[in-house]
Coordinates of C-alpha atoms in Angstrom, one line a residue:
X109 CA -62.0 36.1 -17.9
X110 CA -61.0 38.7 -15.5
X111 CA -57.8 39.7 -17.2
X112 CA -59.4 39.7 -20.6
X113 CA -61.7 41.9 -19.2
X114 CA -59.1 44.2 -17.4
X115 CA -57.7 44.5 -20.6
X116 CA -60.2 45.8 -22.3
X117 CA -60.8 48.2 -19.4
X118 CA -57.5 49.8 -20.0
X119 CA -57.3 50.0 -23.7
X120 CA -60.9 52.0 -23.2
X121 CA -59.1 54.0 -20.9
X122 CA -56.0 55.1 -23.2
X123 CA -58.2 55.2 -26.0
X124 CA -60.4 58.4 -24.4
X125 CA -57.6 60.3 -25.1
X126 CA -57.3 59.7 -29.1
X127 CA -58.5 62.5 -31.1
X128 CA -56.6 61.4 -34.3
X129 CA -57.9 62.3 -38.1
X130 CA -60.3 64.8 -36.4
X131 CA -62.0 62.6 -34.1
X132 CA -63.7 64.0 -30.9
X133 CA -61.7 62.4 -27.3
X134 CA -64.0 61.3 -25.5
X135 CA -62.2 61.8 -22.0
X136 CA -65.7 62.2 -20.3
X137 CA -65.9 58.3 -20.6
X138 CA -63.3 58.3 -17.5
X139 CA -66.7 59.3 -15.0
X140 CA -67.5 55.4 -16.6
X141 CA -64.4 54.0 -16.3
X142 CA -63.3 55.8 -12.7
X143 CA -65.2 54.9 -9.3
X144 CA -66.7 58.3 -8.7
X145 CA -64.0 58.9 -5.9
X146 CA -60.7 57.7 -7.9
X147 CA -57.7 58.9 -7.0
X148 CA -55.6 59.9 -9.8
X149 CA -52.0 60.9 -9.2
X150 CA -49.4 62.6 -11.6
X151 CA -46.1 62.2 -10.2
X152 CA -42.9 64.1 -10.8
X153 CA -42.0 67.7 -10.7
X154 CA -45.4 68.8 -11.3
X155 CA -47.3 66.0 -8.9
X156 CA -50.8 66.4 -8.9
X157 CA -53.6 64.7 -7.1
X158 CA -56.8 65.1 -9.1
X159 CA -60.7 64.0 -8.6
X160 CA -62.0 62.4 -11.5
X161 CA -63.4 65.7 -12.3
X162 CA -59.9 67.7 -11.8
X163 CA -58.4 65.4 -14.1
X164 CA -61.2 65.4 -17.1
X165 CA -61.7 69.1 -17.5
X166 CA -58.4 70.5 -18.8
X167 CA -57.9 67.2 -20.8
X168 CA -61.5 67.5 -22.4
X169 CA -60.3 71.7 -23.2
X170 CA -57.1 70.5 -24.7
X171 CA -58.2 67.9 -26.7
X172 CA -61.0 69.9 -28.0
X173 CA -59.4 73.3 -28.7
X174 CA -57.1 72.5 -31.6
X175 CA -53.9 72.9 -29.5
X176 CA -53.2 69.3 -28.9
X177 CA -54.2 67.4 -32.3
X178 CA -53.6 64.3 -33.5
X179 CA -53.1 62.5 -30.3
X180 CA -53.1 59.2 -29.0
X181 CA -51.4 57.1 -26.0
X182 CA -51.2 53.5 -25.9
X183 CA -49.9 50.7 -23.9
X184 CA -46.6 49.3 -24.8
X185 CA -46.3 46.6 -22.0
X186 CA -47.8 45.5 -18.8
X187 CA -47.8 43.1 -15.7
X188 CA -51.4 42.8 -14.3
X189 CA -52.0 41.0 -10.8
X190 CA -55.0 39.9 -9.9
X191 CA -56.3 38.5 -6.0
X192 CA -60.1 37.8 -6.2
X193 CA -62.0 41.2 -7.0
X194 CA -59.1 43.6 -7.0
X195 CA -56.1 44.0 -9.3
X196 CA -53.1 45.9 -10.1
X197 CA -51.3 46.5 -13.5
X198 CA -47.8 48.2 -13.9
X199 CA -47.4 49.1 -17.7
X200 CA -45.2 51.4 -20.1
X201 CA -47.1 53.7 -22.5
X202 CA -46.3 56.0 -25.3
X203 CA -47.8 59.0 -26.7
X204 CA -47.7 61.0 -29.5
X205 CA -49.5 64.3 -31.1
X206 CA -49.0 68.1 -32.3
X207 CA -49.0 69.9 -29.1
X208 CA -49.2 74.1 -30.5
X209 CA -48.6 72.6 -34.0
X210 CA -45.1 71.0 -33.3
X211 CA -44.9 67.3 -33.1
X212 CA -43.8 65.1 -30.2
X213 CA -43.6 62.3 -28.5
X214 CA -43.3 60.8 -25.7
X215 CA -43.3 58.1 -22.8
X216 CA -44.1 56.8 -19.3
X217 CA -45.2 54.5 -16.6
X218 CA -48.7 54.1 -15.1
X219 CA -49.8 52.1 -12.3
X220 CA -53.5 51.4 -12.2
X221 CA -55.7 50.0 -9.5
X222 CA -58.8 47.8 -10.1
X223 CA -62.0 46.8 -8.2
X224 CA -64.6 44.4 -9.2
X225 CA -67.9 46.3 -8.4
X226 CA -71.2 44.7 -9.2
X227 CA -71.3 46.5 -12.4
X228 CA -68.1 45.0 -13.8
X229 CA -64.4 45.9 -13.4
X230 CA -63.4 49.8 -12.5
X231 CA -60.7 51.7 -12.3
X232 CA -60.3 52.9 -8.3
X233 CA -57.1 54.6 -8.8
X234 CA -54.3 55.4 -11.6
X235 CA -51.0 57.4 -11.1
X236 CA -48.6 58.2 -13.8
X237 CA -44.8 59.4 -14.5
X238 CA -44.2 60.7 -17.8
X239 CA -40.2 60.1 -18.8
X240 CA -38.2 63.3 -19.1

């Protein structure tokens, strides 16, 4: 049950993100999704360690203000490990939208940390490359 479960925890998570056909991301699910002191790491030339807070707010503004349209990430494959009440999965993703009305695309790896809390399965910590 557990990695049924952690699957649907993630496919909640990418799907946050999706504001295709004019739909509203919901990125504000990630308070849900994130233990209130997550770590969430972008790594790279630009790396980046956010609260869950410093993470939402510019993606909430840029999915809402009509610069980045038509988005959506998903998972393209993963290996989940799971010891008792914590896991860890290591997956691809891609993503594509119209970022300042060009189109792109693009993809990346994401390693995400998971805790069984009393409350279900949450996300403790995620970090992310994005491919050049």
């Amino acid at each position: 049950m557990s990695k049924s479960e952690i699957d649907v925890l993630t496919a909640e998570f990418f799907a946050a993100f999706d504001n295709r056909g004019g739909k509203t991301a919901d990125v504000a699910r990630i308070r849900r999704l994130v233990l209130p002191g997550g770590v969430i790491v972008k790594t790279g030339p630009e790396f980046t360690a956010y609260t869950v807070d410093e993470f939402i707010e510019p993606r909430e503004r840029l999915l809402a203000d009509g610069r980045l349209v038509e988005f959506r990430e998903w998972e393209t494959s993963e290996r989940t490990e799971i010891a008792g009440d914590i896991a860890s999965r290591f997956g691809e993703y891609r993503k594509s939208g119209i970022l300042d009305g060009e189109p792109f695309e693009g993809r990346g790896t994401k390693t995400i940390q998971f805790v069984r809390t009393p409350e279900g399965w949450r996300i403790a910590a995620f970090a992310w490359f994005d491919q050049p």
